[in-house]
Short mmCIF file of C-alpha atoms in Angstrom, two decimals:
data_model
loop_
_atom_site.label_atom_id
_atom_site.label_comp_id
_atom_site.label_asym_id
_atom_site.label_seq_id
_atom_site.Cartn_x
_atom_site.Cartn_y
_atom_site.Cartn_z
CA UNK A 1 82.12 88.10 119.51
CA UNK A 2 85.18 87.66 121.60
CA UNK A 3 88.06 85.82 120.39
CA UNK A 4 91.39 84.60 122.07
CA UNK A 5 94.29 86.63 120.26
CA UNK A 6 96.97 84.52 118.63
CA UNK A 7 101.16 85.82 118.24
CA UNK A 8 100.69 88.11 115.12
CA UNK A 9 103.20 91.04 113.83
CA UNK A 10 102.26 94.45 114.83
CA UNK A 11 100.49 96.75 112.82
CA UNK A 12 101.41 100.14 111.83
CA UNK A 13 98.74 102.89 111.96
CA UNK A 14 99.74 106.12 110.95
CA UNK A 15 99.02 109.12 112.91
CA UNK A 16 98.87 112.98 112.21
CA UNK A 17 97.14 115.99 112.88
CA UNK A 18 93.74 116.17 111.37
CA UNK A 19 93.24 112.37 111.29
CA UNK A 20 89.60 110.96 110.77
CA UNK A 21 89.06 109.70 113.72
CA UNK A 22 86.16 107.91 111.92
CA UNK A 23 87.84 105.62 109.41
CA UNK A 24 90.50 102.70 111.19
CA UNK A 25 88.18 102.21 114.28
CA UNK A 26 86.52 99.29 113.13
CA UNK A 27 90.03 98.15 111.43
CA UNK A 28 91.99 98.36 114.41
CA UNK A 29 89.53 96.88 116.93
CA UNK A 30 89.11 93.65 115.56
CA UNK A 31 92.89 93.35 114.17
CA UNK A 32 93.56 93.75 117.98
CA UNK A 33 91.20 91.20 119.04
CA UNK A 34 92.81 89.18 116.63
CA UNK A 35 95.83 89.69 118.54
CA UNK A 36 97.53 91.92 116.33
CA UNK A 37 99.56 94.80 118.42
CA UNK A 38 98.78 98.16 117.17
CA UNK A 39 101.62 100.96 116.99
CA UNK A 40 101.07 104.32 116.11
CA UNK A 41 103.29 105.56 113.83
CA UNK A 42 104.18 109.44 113.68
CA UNK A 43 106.53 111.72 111.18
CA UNK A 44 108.30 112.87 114.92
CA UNK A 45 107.96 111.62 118.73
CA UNK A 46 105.21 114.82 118.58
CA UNK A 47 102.06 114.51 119.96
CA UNK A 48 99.42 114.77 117.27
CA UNK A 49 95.47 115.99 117.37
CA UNK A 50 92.64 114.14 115.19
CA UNK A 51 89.92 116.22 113.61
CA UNK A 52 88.09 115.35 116.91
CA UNK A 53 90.24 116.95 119.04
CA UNK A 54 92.01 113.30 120.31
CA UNK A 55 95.54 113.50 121.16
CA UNK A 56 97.89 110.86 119.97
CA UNK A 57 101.67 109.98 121.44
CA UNK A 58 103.06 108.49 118.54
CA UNK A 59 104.76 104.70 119.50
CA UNK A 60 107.20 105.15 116.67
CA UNK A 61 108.66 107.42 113.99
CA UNK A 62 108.98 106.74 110.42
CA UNK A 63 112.47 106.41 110.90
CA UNK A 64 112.16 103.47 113.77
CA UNK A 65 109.65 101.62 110.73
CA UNK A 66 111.16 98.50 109.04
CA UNK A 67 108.53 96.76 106.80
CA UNK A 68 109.93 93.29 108.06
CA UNK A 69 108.76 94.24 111.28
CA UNK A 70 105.22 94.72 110.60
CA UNK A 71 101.73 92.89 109.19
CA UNK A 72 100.23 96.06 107.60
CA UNK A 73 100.67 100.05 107.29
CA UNK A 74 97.15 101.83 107.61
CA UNK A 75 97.27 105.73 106.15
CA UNK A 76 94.12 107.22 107.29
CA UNK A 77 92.30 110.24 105.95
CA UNK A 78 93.64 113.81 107.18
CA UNK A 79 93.05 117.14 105.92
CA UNK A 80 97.28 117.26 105.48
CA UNK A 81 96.78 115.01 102.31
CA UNK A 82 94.98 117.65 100.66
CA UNK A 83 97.32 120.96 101.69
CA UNK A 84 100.79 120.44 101.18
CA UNK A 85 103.32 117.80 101.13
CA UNK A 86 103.51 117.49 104.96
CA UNK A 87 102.47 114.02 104.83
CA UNK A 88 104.36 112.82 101.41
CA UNK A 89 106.97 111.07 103.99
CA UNK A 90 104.15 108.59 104.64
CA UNK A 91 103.53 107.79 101.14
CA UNK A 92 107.02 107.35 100.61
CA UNK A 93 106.98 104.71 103.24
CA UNK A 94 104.12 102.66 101.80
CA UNK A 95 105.96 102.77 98.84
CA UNK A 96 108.66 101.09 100.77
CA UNK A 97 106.29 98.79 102.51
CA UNK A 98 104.23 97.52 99.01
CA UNK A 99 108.20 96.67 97.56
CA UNK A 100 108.77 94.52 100.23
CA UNK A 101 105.97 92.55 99.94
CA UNK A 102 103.88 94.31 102.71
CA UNK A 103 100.61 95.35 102.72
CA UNK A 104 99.70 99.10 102.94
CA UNK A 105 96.12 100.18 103.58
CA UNK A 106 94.43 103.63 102.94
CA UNK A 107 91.71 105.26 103.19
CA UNK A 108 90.21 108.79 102.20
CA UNK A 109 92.89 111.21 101.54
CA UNK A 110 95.63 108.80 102.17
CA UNK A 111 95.03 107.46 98.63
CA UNK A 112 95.15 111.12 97.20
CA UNK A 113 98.80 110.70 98.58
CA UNK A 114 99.84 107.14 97.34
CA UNK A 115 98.55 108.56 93.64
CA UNK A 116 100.97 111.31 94.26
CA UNK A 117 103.78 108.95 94.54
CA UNK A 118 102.33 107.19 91.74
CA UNK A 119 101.51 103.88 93.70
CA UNK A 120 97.84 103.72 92.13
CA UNK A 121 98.94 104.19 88.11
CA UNK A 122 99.23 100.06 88.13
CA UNK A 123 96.67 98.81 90.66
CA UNK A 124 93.15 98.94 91.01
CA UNK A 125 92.03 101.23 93.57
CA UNK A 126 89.02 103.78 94.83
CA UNK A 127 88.68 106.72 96.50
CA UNK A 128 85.94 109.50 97.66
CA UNK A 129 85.49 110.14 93.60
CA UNK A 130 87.38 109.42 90.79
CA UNK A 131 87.87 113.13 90.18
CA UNK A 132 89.22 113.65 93.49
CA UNK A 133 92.02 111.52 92.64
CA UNK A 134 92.43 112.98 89.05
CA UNK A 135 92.99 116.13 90.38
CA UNK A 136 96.38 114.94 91.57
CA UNK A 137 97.92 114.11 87.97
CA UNK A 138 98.50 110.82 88.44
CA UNK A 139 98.02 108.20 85.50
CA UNK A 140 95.89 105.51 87.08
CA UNK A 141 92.74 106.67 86.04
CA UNK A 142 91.71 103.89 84.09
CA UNK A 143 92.07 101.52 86.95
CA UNK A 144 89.63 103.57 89.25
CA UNK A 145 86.71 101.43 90.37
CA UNK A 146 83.60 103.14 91.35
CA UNK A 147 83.43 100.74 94.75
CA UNK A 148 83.12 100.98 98.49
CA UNK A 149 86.80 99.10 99.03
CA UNK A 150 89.44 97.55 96.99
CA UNK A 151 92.13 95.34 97.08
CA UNK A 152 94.71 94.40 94.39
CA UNK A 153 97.56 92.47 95.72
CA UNK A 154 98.72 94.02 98.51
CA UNK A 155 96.68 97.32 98.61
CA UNK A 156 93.72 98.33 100.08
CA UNK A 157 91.79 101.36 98.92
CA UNK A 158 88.73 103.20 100.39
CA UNK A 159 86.34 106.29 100.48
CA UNK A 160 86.24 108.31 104.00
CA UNK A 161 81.91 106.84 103.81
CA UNK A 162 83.30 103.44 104.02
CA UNK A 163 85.05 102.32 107.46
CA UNK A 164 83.43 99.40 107.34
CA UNK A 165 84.24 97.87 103.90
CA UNK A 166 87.77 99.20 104.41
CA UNK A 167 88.06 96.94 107.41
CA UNK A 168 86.42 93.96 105.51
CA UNK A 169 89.17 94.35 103.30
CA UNK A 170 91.88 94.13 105.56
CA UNK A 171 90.50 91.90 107.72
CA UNK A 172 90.28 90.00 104.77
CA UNK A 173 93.58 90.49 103.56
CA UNK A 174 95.60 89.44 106.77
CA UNK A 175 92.73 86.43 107.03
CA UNK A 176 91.32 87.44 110.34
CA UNK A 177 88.55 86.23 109.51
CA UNK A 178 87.06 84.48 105.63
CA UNK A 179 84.43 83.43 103.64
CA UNK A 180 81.11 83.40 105.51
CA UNK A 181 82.53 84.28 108.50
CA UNK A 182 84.02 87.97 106.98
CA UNK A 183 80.56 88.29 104.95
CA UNK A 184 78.52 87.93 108.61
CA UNK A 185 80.70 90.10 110.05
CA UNK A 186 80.62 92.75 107.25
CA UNK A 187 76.69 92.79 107.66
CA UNK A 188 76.69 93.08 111.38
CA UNK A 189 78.81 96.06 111.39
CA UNK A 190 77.04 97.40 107.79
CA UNK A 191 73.95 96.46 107.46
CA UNK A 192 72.99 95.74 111.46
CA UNK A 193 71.88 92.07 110.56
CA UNK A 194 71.20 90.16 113.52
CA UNK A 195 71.50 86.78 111.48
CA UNK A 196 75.01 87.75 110.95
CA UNK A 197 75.65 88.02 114.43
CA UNK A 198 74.33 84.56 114.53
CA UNK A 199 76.39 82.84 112.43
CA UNK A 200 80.12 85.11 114.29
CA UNK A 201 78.55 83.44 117.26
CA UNK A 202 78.56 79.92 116.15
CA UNK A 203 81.99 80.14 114.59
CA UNK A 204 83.25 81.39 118.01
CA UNK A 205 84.35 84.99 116.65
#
C-alpha cells in the first residue's frame, strides 16, 4: 500500500499535554504518504506530553499559523478540553481556519471545544455522546448525529472509539483517496478485510 507522495500543503496537527495518542495516527500516516507534510502545532515552543507519556517539540505556535498556509487543522482529544479553558486558543483558531475556507478536523474532546466557541450550533457534527456535548451549553443540539464520523462542509467530527472513520473522513475530504478506493481502505483498517486490501493493491495505493 505504498504510494509516491505528490506537492501538497502541510497539515496542522495540534499538540498538547494529555493528547490521545490513539486518535490522528491513522489520519496522519496516510496524509503523509500522500505527501502531505505534517507540523505540529503547539499554544508555545514548549515541549508537550500525550496521555502515553510521548513527548512532542511543537514545529509551530499558534501565532506562526496562517490558514492560507495549510490543507487542514486536526484538534485531537485531550483531557485539557474537559478542565479549563487552557486549550480555548485552539478553538479560536479553527474558528479562524473554517472562515477562511479551511478545513478543521476534531476528534473526541476537541469537539467539546469547537461547541464552546459555538462552531457546531450550524453544522452537523458527533461526538463521544450527544450529552457530552450538551453539557457545554451550546445550541447545536439538534444537528447532533448519532454516527461514527461526520462531515458538513468543511468540518470533520468524531468520537475518541473512532480513529478510523475520522481518518476516512479526512482522507476523504482532502481526496486522498475516493469512492471504492476510500471504502477498501476504510475496511482494511476497520473491519480487517483482506478483499479490501485487494482492491488498494490493484489501484496502486
Amino acid at each position: 500500500m505504498t504510494r509516491k507522495p505528490v506537492d501538497r500543503k502541510p497539515v496542522y496537527l495540534a499538540v498538547y499535554d494529555t493528547l490521545a495518542d490513539w486518535e490522528t495516527g491513522h489520519t496522519t500516516a496516510y496524509l503523509a504518504r500522500a505527501g502531505h507534510g505534517i507540523r505540529t502545532v503547539g499554544a508555545s515552543g514548549d515541549p508537550v506530553r500525550t496521555i502515553g507519556g510521548l513527548r512532542i517539540q511543537p514545529d509551530l505556535t499558534l501565532d506562526d499559523v496562517r490558514p492560507e498556509d495549510a490543507a487542514l487543522l486536526i484538534l485531537p482529544g485531550a483531557d485539557l478540553w474537559d478542565t479549563g479553558d487552557e486549550l480555548a486558543p485552539f478553538a479560536r483558531t479553527a474558528r479562524e481556519f473554517l472562515a477562511a475556507g479551511v478545513p478543521v478536523a476534531a476528534i473526541c474532546g476537541a469537539t467539546a471545544g469547537l461547541a464552546r466557541e459555538g462552531l457546531l450550533d450550524d453544522r452537523a457534527h458527533t461526538s463521544a455522546v450527544s450529552f457530552y456535548l450538551a453539557a457545554t451549553g451550546y445550541a447545536g443540539g439538534d444537528r447532533y448525529v448519532d454516527t461514527d464520523a461526520v462531515t458538513d462542509g468543511d468540518l470533520v467530527t468524531a468520537g475518541p472509539t473512532e480513529p478510523v472513520a475520522f481518518a476516512r473522513e479526512v482522507l476523504g475530504l482532502l481526496g486522498v483517496y475516493e469512492g471504492e478506493v476510500l471504502d477498501a481502505w476504510y475496511r482494511l483498517f476497520h473491519d480487517s478485510d483482506p478483499g479490501a486490501y485487494e482492491v488498494l493493491e490493484a489501484a496502486g495505493k
